[in-house]
Coordinates of C-alpha atoms in Angstrom, one line a residue:
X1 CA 40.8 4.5 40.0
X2 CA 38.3 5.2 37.2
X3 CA 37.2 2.0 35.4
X4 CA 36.3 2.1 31.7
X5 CA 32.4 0.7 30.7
X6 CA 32.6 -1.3 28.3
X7 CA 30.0 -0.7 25.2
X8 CA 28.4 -3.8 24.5
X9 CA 26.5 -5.2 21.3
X10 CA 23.1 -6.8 22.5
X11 CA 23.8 -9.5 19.4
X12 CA 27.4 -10.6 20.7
X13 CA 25.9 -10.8 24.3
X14 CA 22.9 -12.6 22.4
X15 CA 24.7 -15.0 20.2
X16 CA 28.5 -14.9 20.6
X17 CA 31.2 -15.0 18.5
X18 CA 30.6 -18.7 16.9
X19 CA 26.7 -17.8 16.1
X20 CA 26.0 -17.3 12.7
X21 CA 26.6 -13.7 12.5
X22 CA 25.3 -11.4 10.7
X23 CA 28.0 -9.7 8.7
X24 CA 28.6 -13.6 8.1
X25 CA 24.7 -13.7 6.3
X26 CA 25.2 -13.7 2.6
X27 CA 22.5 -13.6 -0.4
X28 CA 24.9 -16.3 -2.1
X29 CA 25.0 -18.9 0.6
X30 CA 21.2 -20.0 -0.2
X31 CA 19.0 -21.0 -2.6
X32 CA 16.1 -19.0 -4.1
X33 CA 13.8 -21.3 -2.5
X34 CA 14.5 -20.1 0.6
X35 CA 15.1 -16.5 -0.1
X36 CA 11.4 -16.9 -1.3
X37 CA 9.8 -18.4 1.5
X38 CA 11.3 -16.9 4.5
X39 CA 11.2 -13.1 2.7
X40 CA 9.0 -13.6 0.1
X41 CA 10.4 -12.1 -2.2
X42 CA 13.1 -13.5 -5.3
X43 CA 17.1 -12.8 -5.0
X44 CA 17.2 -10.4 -8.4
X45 CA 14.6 -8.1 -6.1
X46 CA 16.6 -8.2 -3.1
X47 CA 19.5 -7.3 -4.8
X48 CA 17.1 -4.8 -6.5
X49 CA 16.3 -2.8 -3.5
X50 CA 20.3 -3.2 -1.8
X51 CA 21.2 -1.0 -4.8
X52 CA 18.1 1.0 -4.4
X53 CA 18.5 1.7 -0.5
X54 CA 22.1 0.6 0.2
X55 CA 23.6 4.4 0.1
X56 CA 20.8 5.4 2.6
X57 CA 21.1 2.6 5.1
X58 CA 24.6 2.7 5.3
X59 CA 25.3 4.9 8.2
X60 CA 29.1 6.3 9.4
X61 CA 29.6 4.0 12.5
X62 CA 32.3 3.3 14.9
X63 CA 30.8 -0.1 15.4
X64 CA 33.1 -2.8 14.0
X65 CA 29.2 -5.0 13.7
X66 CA 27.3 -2.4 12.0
X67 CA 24.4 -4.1 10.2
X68 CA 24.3 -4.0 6.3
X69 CA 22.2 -2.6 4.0
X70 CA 21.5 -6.2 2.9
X71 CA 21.0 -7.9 6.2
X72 CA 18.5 -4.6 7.4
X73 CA 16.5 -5.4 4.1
X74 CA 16.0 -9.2 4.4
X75 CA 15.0 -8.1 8.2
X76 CA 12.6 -5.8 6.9
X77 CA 10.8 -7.9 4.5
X78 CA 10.9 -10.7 6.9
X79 CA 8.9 -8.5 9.1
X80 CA 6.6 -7.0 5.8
X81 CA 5.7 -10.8 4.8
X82 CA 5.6 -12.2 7.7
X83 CA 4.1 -9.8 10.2
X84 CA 6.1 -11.3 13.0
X85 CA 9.7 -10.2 14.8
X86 CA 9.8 -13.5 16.7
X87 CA 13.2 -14.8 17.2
X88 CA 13.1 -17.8 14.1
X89 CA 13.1 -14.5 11.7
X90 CA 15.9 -13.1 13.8
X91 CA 17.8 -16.2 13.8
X92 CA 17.5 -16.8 10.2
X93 CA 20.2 -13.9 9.5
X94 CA 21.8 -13.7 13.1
X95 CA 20.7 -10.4 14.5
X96 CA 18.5 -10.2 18.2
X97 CA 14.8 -9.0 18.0
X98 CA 15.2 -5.7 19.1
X99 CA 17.9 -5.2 16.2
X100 CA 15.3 -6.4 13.7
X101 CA 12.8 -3.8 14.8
X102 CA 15.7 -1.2 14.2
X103 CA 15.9 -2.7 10.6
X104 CA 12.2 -2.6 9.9
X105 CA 12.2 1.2 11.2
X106 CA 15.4 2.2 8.9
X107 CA 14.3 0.4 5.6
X108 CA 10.8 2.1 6.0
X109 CA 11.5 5.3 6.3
X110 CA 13.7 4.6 3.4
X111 CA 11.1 3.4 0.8
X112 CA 8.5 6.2 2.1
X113 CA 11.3 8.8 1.3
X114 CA 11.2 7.1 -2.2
X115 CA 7.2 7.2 -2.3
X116 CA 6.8 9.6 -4.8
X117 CA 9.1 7.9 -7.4
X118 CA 7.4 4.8 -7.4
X119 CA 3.5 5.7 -6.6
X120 CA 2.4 8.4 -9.1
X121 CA -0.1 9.0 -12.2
X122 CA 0.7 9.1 -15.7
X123 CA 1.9 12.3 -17.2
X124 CA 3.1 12.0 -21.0
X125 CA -0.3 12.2 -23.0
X126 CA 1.0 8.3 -24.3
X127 CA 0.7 6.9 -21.1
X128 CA -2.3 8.6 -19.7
X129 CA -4.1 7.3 -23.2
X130 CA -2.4 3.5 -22.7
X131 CA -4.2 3.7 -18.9
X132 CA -7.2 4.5 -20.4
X133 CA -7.3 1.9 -23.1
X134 CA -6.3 -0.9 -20.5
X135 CA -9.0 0.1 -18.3
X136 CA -11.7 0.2 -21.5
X137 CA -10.7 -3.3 -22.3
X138 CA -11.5 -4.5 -18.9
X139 CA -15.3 -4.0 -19.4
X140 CA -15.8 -1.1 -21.8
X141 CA -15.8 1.6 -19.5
X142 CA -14.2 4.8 -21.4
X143 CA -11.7 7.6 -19.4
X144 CA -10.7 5.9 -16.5
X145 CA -7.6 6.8 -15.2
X146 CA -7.9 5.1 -11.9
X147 CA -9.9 3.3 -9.6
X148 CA -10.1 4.6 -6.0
X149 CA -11.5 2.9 -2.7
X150 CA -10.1 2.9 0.8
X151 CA -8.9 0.4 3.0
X152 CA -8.7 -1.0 6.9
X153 CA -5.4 -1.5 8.7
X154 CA -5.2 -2.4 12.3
X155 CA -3.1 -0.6 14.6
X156 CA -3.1 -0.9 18.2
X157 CA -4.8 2.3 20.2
X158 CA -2.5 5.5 20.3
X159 CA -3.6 6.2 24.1
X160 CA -7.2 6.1 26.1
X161 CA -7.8 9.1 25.4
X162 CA -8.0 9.5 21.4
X163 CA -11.2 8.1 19.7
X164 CA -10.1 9.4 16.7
X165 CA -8.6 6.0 15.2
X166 CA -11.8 4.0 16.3
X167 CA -13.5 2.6 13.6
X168 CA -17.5 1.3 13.4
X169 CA -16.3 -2.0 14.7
X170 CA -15.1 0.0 18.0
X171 CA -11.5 -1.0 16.7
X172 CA -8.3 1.3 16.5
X173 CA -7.1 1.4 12.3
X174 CA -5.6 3.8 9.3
X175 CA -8.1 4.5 6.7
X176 CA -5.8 4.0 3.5
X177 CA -7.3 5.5 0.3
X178 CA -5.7 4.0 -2.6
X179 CA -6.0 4.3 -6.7
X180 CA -4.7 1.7 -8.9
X181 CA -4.8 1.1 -12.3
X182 CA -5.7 -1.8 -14.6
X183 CA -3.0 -3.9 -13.7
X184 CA -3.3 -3.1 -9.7
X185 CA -0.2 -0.7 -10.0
X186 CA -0.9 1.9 -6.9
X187 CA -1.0 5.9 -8.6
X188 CA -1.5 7.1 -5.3
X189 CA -1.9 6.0 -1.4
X190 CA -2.4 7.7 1.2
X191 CA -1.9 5.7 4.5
X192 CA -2.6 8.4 7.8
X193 CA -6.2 8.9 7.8
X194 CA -7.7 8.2 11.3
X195 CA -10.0 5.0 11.2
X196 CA -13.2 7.0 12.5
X197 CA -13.2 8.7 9.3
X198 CA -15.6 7.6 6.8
X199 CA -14.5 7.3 3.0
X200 CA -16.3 9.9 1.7
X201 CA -14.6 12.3 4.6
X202 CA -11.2 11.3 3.7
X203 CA -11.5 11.5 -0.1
X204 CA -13.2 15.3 0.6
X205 CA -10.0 16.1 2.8
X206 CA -7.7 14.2 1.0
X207 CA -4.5 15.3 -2.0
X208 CA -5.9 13.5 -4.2
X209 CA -8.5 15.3 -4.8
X210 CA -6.7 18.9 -4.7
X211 CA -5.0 17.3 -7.1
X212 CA -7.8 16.2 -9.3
X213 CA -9.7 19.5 -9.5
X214 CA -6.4 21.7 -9.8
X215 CA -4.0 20.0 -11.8
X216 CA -4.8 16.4 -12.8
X217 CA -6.4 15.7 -16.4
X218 CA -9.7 17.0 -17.4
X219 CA -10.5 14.5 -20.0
X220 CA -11.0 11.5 -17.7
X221 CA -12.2 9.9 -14.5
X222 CA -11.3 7.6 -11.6
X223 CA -13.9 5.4 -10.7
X224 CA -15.5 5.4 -6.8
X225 CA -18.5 2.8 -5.4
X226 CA -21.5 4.5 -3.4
X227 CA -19.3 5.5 -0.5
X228 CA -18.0 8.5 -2.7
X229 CA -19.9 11.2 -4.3
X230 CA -20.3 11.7 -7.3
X231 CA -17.9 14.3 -8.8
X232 CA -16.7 15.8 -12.7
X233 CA -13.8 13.8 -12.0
X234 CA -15.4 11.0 -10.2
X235 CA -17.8 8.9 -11.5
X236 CA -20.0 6.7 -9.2
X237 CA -22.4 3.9 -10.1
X238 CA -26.4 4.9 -9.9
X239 CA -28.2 4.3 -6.8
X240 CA -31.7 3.2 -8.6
X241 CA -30.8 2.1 -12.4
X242 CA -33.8 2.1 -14.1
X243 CA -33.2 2.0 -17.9
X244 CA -31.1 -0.8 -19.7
X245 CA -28.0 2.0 -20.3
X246 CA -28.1 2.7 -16.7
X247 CA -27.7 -1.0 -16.4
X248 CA -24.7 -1.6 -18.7
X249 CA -22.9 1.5 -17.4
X250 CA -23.3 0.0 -13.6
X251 CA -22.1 -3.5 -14.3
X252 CA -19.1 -1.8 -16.3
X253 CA -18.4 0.5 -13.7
X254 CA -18.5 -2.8 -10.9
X255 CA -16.2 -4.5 -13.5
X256 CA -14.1 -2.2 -13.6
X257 CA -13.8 -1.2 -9.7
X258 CA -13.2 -4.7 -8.9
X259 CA -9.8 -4.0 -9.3
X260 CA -9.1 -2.1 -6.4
X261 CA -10.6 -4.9 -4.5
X262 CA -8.3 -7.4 -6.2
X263 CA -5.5 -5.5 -5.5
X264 CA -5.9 -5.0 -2.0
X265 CA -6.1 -8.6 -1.5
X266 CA -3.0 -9.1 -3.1
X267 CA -1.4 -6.6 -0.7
X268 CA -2.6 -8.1 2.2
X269 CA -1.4 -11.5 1.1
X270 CA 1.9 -10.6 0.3
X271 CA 2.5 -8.5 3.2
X272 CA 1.0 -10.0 6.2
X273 CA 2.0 -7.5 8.8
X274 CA -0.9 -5.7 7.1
X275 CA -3.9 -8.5 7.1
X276 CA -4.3 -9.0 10.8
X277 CA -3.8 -12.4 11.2
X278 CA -0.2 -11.6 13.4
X279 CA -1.9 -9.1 15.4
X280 CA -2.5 -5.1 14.6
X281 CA 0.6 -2.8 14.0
X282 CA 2.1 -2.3 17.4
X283 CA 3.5 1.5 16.4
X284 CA 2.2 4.5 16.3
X285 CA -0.5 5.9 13.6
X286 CA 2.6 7.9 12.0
X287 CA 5.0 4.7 11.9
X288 CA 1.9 2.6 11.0
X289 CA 1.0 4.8 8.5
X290 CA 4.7 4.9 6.9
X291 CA 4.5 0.8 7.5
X292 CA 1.5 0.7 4.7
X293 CA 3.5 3.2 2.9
X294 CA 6.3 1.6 2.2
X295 CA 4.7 -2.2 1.7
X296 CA 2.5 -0.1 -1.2
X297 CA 6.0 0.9 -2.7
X298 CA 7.7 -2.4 -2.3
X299 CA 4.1 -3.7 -4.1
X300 CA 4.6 -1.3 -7.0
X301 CA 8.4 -2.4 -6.9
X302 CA 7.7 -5.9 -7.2
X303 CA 4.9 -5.3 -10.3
X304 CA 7.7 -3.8 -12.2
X305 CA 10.1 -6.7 -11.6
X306 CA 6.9 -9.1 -13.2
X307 CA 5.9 -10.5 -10.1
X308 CA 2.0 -11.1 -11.0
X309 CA -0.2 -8.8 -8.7
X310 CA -2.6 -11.7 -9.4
X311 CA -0.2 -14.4 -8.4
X312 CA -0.1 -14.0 -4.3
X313 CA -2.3 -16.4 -2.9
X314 CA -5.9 -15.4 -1.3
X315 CA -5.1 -14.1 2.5
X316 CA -7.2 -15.8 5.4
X317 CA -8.1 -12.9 7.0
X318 CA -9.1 -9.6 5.5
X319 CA -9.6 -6.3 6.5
X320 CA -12.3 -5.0 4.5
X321 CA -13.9 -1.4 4.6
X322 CA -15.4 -0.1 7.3
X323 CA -18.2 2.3 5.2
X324 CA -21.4 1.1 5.5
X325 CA -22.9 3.1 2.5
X326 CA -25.0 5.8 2.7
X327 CA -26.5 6.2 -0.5
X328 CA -26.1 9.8 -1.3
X329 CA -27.3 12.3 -3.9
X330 CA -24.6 14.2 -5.3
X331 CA -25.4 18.4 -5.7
X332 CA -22.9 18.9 -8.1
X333 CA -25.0 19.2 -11.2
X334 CA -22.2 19.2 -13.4
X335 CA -20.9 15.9 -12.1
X336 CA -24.4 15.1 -13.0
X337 CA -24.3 16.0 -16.7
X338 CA -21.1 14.6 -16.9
X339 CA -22.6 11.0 -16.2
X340 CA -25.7 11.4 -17.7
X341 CA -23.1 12.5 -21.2
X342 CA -21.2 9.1 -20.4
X343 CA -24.8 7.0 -20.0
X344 CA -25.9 8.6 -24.0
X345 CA -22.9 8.2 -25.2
X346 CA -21.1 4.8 -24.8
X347 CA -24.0 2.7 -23.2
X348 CA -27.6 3.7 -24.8

Protein backbone atom coordinates (compact mmCIF):
# COMPACT_ATOMS: atom_id res chain seq x y z
CA UNK A 1 0.00 0.00 0.00
CA UNK A 2 1.08 3.39 -1.36
CA UNK A 3 1.94 5.87 1.42
CA UNK A 4 1.22 9.59 0.84
CA UNK A 5 4.65 12.14 1.35
CA UNK A 6 3.87 14.59 3.13
CA UNK A 7 4.91 18.25 1.86
CA UNK A 8 6.57 19.99 4.51
CA UNK A 9 7.25 23.78 5.23
CA UNK A 10 11.10 24.22 6.25
CA UNK A 11 9.63 27.19 8.72
CA UNK A 12 7.03 24.80 10.67
CA UNK A 13 9.87 22.06 10.86
CA UNK A 14 12.17 25.20 11.80
CA UNK A 15 9.97 26.90 14.41
CA UNK A 16 6.71 25.11 15.10
CA UNK A 17 3.44 26.06 15.50
CA UNK A 18 3.94 28.40 18.90
CA UNK A 19 7.04 30.37 17.22
CA UNK A 20 6.29 33.72 16.29
CA UNK A 21 5.15 33.10 12.87
CA UNK A 22 5.27 34.89 10.27
CA UNK A 23 1.74 35.46 8.98
CA UNK A 24 1.54 36.43 12.82
CA UNK A 25 4.47 39.49 12.02
CA UNK A 26 2.60 42.71 11.81
CA UNK A 27 3.93 46.43 11.01
CA UNK A 28 1.45 47.55 13.92
CA UNK A 29 2.74 45.44 16.74
CA UNK A 30 6.12 47.66 16.98
CA UNK A 31 7.34 50.84 17.33
CA UNK A 32 9.06 52.95 14.68
CA UNK A 33 12.17 52.64 16.63
CA UNK A 34 12.56 49.39 15.84
CA UNK A 35 11.16 49.26 12.35
CA UNK A 36 14.16 51.79 11.96
CA UNK A 37 16.93 50.05 13.25
CA UNK A 38 16.41 46.50 12.33
CA UNK A 39 15.27 47.61 8.52
CA UNK A 40 16.37 50.89 8.32
CA UNK A 41 13.90 52.30 6.96
CA UNK A 42 10.54 54.39 8.61
CA UNK A 43 6.94 52.51 8.76
CA UNK A 44 5.07 55.30 6.22
CA UNK A 45 8.00 53.76 3.55
CA UNK A 46 7.35 50.24 4.37
CA UNK A 47 3.92 50.65 3.89
CA UNK A 48 5.10 52.79 0.78
CA UNK A 49 6.68 49.95 -1.10
CA UNK A 50 3.70 47.03 0.28
CA UNK A 51 1.39 49.10 -1.95
CA UNK A 52 4.06 49.58 -4.52
CA UNK A 53 5.13 45.73 -4.81
CA UNK A 54 2.27 43.92 -2.94
CA UNK A 55 0.33 42.98 -6.36
CA UNK A 56 3.62 41.53 -7.69
CA UNK A 57 4.80 39.52 -4.70
CA UNK A 58 1.68 38.04 -4.10
CA UNK A 59 1.74 34.79 -5.90
CA UNK A 60 -1.40 32.14 -6.39
CA UNK A 61 -0.29 29.43 -3.86
CA UNK A 62 -1.80 26.33 -2.44
CA UNK A 63 0.35 26.90 0.63
CA UNK A 64 -1.90 27.81 3.59
CA UNK A 65 1.83 29.82 4.97
CA UNK A 66 2.53 31.69 1.95
CA UNK A 67 4.80 34.62 2.87
CA UNK A 68 3.38 38.23 2.50
CA UNK A 69 4.18 40.95 0.53
CA UNK A 70 4.93 42.72 3.82
CA UNK A 71 6.90 40.06 5.58
CA UNK A 72 9.18 39.40 2.02
CA UNK A 73 9.85 43.29 2.09
CA UNK A 74 11.01 43.76 5.77
CA UNK A 75 13.13 40.45 4.83
CA UNK A 76 14.51 42.27 1.95
CA UNK A 77 15.49 45.41 3.46
CA UNK A 78 16.78 43.57 6.42
CA UNK A 79 19.11 41.93 3.98
CA UNK A 80 19.75 45.57 1.87
CA UNK A 81 20.76 47.41 5.26
CA UNK A 82 22.17 44.96 6.85
CA UNK A 83 24.09 42.87 4.48
CA UNK A 84 23.60 39.75 6.52
CA UNK A 85 20.79 36.67 6.32
CA UNK A 86 22.01 35.37 9.67
CA UNK A 87 19.29 33.79 11.69
CA UNK A 88 18.69 37.13 14.31
CA UNK A 89 17.23 38.90 10.92
CA UNK A 90 15.25 35.76 10.23
CA UNK A 91 13.95 35.52 13.72
CA UNK A 92 13.02 39.03 13.95
CA UNK A 93 9.81 38.23 11.60
CA UNK A 94 9.73 34.33 12.01
CA UNK A 95 10.76 32.95 8.60
CA UNK A 96 14.11 30.33 8.32
CA UNK A 97 17.22 31.63 6.38
CA UNK A 98 16.79 30.03 3.26
CA UNK A 99 13.11 31.63 3.10
CA UNK A 100 14.74 35.06 3.56
CA UNK A 101 17.09 34.56 0.65
CA UNK A 102 13.80 33.76 -1.33
CA UNK A 103 12.45 37.13 -0.12
CA UNK A 104 15.56 39.12 -1.07
CA UNK A 105 15.45 37.36 -4.66
CA UNK A 106 11.47 38.12 -5.15
CA UNK A 107 11.49 41.88 -3.83
CA UNK A 108 14.55 42.54 -6.24
CA UNK A 109 13.56 41.50 -9.14
CA UNK A 110 10.50 43.50 -8.25
CA UNK A 111 12.08 46.99 -7.76
CA UNK A 112 14.51 46.34 -10.91
CA UNK A 113 11.23 45.68 -12.96
CA UNK A 114 10.27 49.16 -11.59
CA UNK A 115 13.91 50.71 -12.53
CA UNK A 116 12.88 52.86 -15.14
CA UNK A 117 10.01 54.65 -13.24
CA UNK A 118 12.11 55.71 -10.59
CA UNK A 119 15.78 56.27 -12.15
CA UNK A 120 15.43 58.54 -15.17
CA UNK A 121 16.42 62.22 -16.47
CA UNK A 122 14.30 65.10 -16.74
CA UNK A 123 12.13 65.60 -19.69
CA UNK A 124 9.70 68.74 -19.45
CA UNK A 125 11.93 71.71 -20.51
CA UNK A 126 10.89 73.07 -16.54
CA UNK A 127 12.54 70.42 -15.01
CA UNK A 128 15.59 69.99 -17.11
CA UNK A 129 16.09 74.09 -16.46
CA UNK A 130 15.33 73.54 -12.42
CA UNK A 131 18.36 70.63 -12.60
CA UNK A 132 20.43 73.00 -14.19
CA UNK A 133 19.86 75.87 -11.79
CA UNK A 134 20.32 73.59 -8.73
CA UNK A 135 23.54 72.38 -10.08
CA UNK A 136 24.79 76.28 -10.90
CA UNK A 137 24.02 77.19 -7.31
CA UNK A 138 26.26 74.52 -6.04
CA UNK A 139 29.46 76.29 -7.39
CA UNK A 140 28.50 78.25 -10.51
CA UNK A 141 29.03 75.74 -12.94
CA UNK A 142 26.37 76.41 -15.93
CA UNK A 143 24.39 73.30 -17.98
CA UNK A 144 24.89 70.46 -15.87
CA UNK A 145 22.38 68.07 -16.09
CA UNK A 146 24.23 65.41 -14.23
CA UNK A 147 27.17 64.25 -12.63
CA UNK A 148 28.60 60.82 -13.68
CA UNK A 149 31.39 58.51 -12.02
CA UNK A 150 31.46 54.86 -11.53
CA UNK A 151 31.58 52.68 -8.64
CA UNK A 152 33.13 49.21 -6.99
CA UNK A 153 30.92 46.46 -5.68
CA UNK A 154 32.27 43.29 -4.46
CA UNK A 155 30.94 40.03 -5.68
CA UNK A 156 32.38 36.87 -5.08
CA UNK A 157 34.16 35.12 -8.37
CA UNK A 158 31.70 33.73 -11.01
CA UNK A 159 34.04 30.58 -11.62
CA UNK A 160 38.08 29.97 -12.14
CA UNK A 161 37.86 30.39 -15.19
CA UNK A 162 36.48 34.14 -15.92
CA UNK A 163 38.90 37.07 -15.32
CA UNK A 164 36.59 39.27 -16.63
CA UNK A 165 35.14 40.52 -13.10
CA UNK A 166 38.79 41.05 -11.75
CA UNK A 167 39.53 44.29 -10.86
CA UNK A 168 43.25 46.17 -10.43
CA UNK A 169 43.16 45.00 -6.85
CA UNK A 170 43.08 41.26 -8.30
CA UNK A 171 39.46 41.22 -6.77
CA UNK A 172 36.07 39.96 -8.38
CA UNK A 173 33.37 43.39 -8.52
CA UNK A 174 30.51 45.19 -10.81
CA UNK A 175 31.68 48.39 -12.17
CA UNK A 176 28.36 50.59 -11.56
CA UNK A 177 28.34 53.85 -13.57
CA UNK A 178 25.94 56.17 -11.94
CA UNK A 179 24.61 60.00 -12.67
CA UNK A 180 23.02 61.96 -10.05
CA UNK A 181 21.83 65.19 -9.70
CA UNK A 182 22.28 68.08 -7.27
CA UNK A 183 20.45 66.52 -4.57
CA UNK A 184 22.16 62.90 -5.11
CA UNK A 185 18.84 61.64 -6.89
CA UNK A 186 20.29 58.70 -9.32
CA UNK A 187 19.12 59.67 -13.33
CA UNK A 188 20.68 56.70 -14.37
CA UNK A 189 22.62 53.41 -13.11
CA UNK A 190 23.84 50.95 -14.67
CA UNK A 191 25.05 48.01 -12.30
CA UNK A 192 26.45 44.85 -14.84
CA UNK A 193 29.65 46.10 -16.05
CA UNK A 194 32.53 43.54 -15.41
CA UNK A 195 35.04 44.92 -12.75
CA UNK A 196 38.16 44.57 -15.26
CA UNK A 197 36.70 47.27 -17.15
CA UNK A 198 38.05 50.63 -16.74
CA UNK A 199 35.60 53.75 -16.46
CA UNK A 200 36.40 55.22 -19.54
CA UNK A 201 35.58 51.54 -21.24
CA UNK A 202 32.26 51.34 -19.68
CA UNK A 203 31.08 54.87 -20.30
CA UNK A 204 32.27 54.29 -24.27
CA UNK A 205 30.12 51.03 -24.22
CA UNK A 206 27.63 52.07 -22.05
CA UNK A 207 23.44 53.51 -22.70
CA UNK A 208 24.06 56.31 -21.44
CA UNK A 209 25.97 57.56 -23.76
CA UNK A 210 23.81 56.28 -26.88
CA UNK A 211 21.52 58.15 -25.14
CA UNK A 212 23.39 61.32 -24.87
CA UNK A 213 24.58 61.70 -28.49
CA UNK A 214 21.18 60.43 -29.96
CA UNK A 215 18.40 61.63 -27.98
CA UNK A 216 19.36 63.40 -24.75
CA UNK A 217 19.51 67.41 -24.64
CA UNK A 218 21.92 69.36 -26.65
CA UNK A 219 22.05 72.41 -24.50
CA UNK A 220 23.83 70.84 -21.55
CA UNK A 221 26.44 68.63 -19.99
CA UNK A 222 27.01 66.00 -17.32
CA UNK A 223 30.13 66.45 -15.64
CA UNK A 224 33.04 63.37 -15.56
CA UNK A 225 36.77 63.56 -13.56
CA UNK A 226 39.95 62.53 -15.66
CA UNK A 227 38.94 58.93 -15.99
CA UNK A 228 36.44 60.10 -18.86
CA UNK A 229 37.13 61.83 -21.90
CA UNK A 230 36.29 64.72 -22.81
CA UNK A 231 33.11 64.79 -24.91
CA UNK A 232 30.29 67.78 -26.48
CA UNK A 233 28.20 66.33 -23.86
CA UNK A 234 30.83 65.65 -21.31
CA UNK A 235 32.84 68.06 -19.81
CA UNK A 236 36.03 67.04 -17.97
CA UNK A 237 38.30 69.20 -15.82
CA UNK A 238 41.89 70.30 -17.49
CA UNK A 239 44.78 68.21 -17.08
CA UNK A 240 47.42 71.30 -16.75
CA UNK A 241 45.32 74.57 -15.80
CA UNK A 242 47.41 77.26 -16.53
CA UNK A 243 45.45 80.54 -16.60
CA UNK A 244 43.18 81.88 -13.67
CA UNK A 245 39.76 80.89 -15.80
CA UNK A 246 41.15 77.53 -16.28
CA UNK A 247 41.48 77.60 -12.52
CA UNK A 248 37.96 78.68 -11.56
CA UNK A 249 36.32 76.40 -14.03
CA UNK A 250 38.42 73.26 -12.42
CA UNK A 251 37.52 74.04 -8.79
CA UNK A 252 33.81 74.49 -10.07
CA UNK A 253 33.80 71.57 -11.93
CA UNK A 254 35.51 69.47 -8.54
CA UNK A 255 32.63 71.31 -6.59
CA UNK A 256 30.36 70.23 -8.47
CA UNK A 257 31.40 66.40 -9.07
CA UNK A 258 31.74 65.97 -5.48
CA UNK A 259 28.37 65.03 -5.46
CA UNK A 260 28.57 61.80 -6.97
CA UNK A 261 31.07 60.98 -4.35
CA UNK A 262 28.75 62.10 -1.63
CA UNK A 263 26.15 60.20 -2.87
CA UNK A 264 27.74 57.00 -3.20
CA UNK A 265 28.66 57.17 0.30
CA UNK A 266 25.30 57.55 1.34
CA UNK A 267 24.40 54.43 -0.61
CA UNK A 268 26.84 52.35 0.86
CA UNK A 269 25.90 53.50 4.30
CA UNK A 270 22.37 52.90 4.02
CA UNK A 271 22.65 49.66 2.32
CA UNK A 272 25.44 47.67 3.68
CA UNK A 273 25.17 44.55 1.66
CA UNK A 274 26.87 46.94 -0.77
CA UNK A 275 29.99 48.38 1.34
CA UNK A 276 31.91 45.22 2.06
CA UNK A 277 32.09 45.22 5.50
CA UNK A 278 29.52 41.70 5.57
CA UNK A 279 31.48 40.21 3.00
CA UNK A 280 31.07 40.55 -1.17
CA UNK A 281 27.65 39.60 -2.80
CA UNK A 282 27.58 35.90 -2.74
CA UNK A 283 25.28 35.71 -6.19
CA UNK A 284 25.97 35.81 -9.47
CA UNK A 285 27.15 39.09 -11.56
CA UNK A 286 23.49 39.16 -13.00
CA UNK A 287 21.69 38.82 -9.37
CA UNK A 288 24.48 41.06 -8.06
CA UNK A 289 24.04 43.38 -10.59
CA UNK A 290 20.08 43.50 -10.04
CA UNK A 291 21.06 43.64 -6.01
CA UNK A 292 22.71 47.34 -6.77
CA UNK A 293 19.86 47.88 -8.93
CA UNK A 294 17.25 47.71 -6.88
CA UNK A 295 19.14 49.39 -3.55
CA UNK A 296 19.68 52.46 -6.20
CA UNK A 297 15.74 52.45 -6.66
CA UNK A 298 14.92 51.93 -3.03
CA UNK A 299 17.66 55.15 -2.59
CA UNK A 300 15.72 57.26 -5.07
CA UNK A 301 12.43 55.89 -3.29
CA UNK A 302 13.57 57.00 0.01
CA UNK A 303 14.83 60.77 -1.42
CA UNK A 304 11.24 61.27 -2.48
CA UNK A 305 9.80 60.27 0.91
CA UNK A 306 12.42 63.21 2.52
CA UNK A 307 14.78 60.94 3.93
CA UNK A 308 18.03 63.29 3.63
CA UNK A 309 20.54 61.66 1.16
CA UNK A 310 22.95 63.60 3.45
CA UNK A 311 21.53 62.24 6.69
CA UNK A 312 23.03 58.33 6.53
CA UNK A 313 25.94 58.17 8.60
CA UNK A 314 29.68 57.86 7.07
CA UNK A 315 30.15 53.93 6.18
CA UNK A 316 33.44 52.31 7.65
CA UNK A 317 34.40 50.73 4.85
CA UNK A 318 34.28 51.91 1.30
CA UNK A 319 34.63 50.73 -1.96
CA UNK A 320 36.09 53.37 -3.99
CA UNK A 321 37.06 53.34 -7.79
CA UNK A 322 39.24 51.23 -9.18
CA UNK A 323 40.58 53.79 -12.20
CA UNK A 324 43.87 54.89 -11.61
CA UNK A 325 43.69 57.90 -14.11
CA UNK A 326 45.25 58.08 -17.15
CA UNK A 327 45.40 61.52 -18.12
CA UNK A 328 44.18 61.56 -21.63
CA UNK A 329 43.87 64.00 -24.43
CA UNK A 330 40.57 64.04 -25.88
CA UNK A 331 40.47 64.10 -30.18
CA UNK A 332 37.22 65.30 -30.38
CA UNK A 333 37.90 68.91 -31.30
CA UNK A 334 34.44 69.92 -30.94
CA UNK A 335 34.30 68.68 -27.38
CA UNK A 336 37.27 70.95 -27.30
CA UNK A 337 35.68 74.13 -28.49
CA UNK A 338 32.84 73.37 -26.44
CA UNK A 339 35.06 73.85 -23.20
CA UNK A 340 37.25 76.25 -24.32
CA UNK A 341 33.36 78.37 -25.17
CA UNK A 342 32.42 77.43 -21.36
CA UNK A 343 36.17 78.71 -20.09
CA UNK A 344 35.41 82.50 -22.15
CA UNK A 345 32.24 82.59 -21.21
CA UNK A 346 31.37 82.05 -17.53
CA UNK A 347 34.93 81.97 -15.91
CA UNK A 348 37.37 84.58 -17.77
Amino acid sequence: MAVPIAVLDCDLLLYGRGHRTLDRFKLEDVTDEYLVSTYGFPRQFICYLVDLLGATLSRPTQRSRAISPETQILAALGFYTSGSFQTRMGDAIGISQASMSRCVANVTEALVERASQFIHFPEDEATVQTLKDDFYGLAGMPGVLGVVDCTHVAIKAPNAEDLSYVNRKGLHSLNCLMVCDSRGVLLSAETHWPGSLPDCAVLEQAALTSQFETELHKDGWLLGDSSFLLRTWLMTPLHIPETPAEYRYNMAHSATLSVIERTFRTIRARFRCLDGSKGTLQYSPEKSSHIVLACCVLHNISLQHGLDVWSAPAAGHVEQSEEEYEQMESVDSEACRVRQELLLTHFS
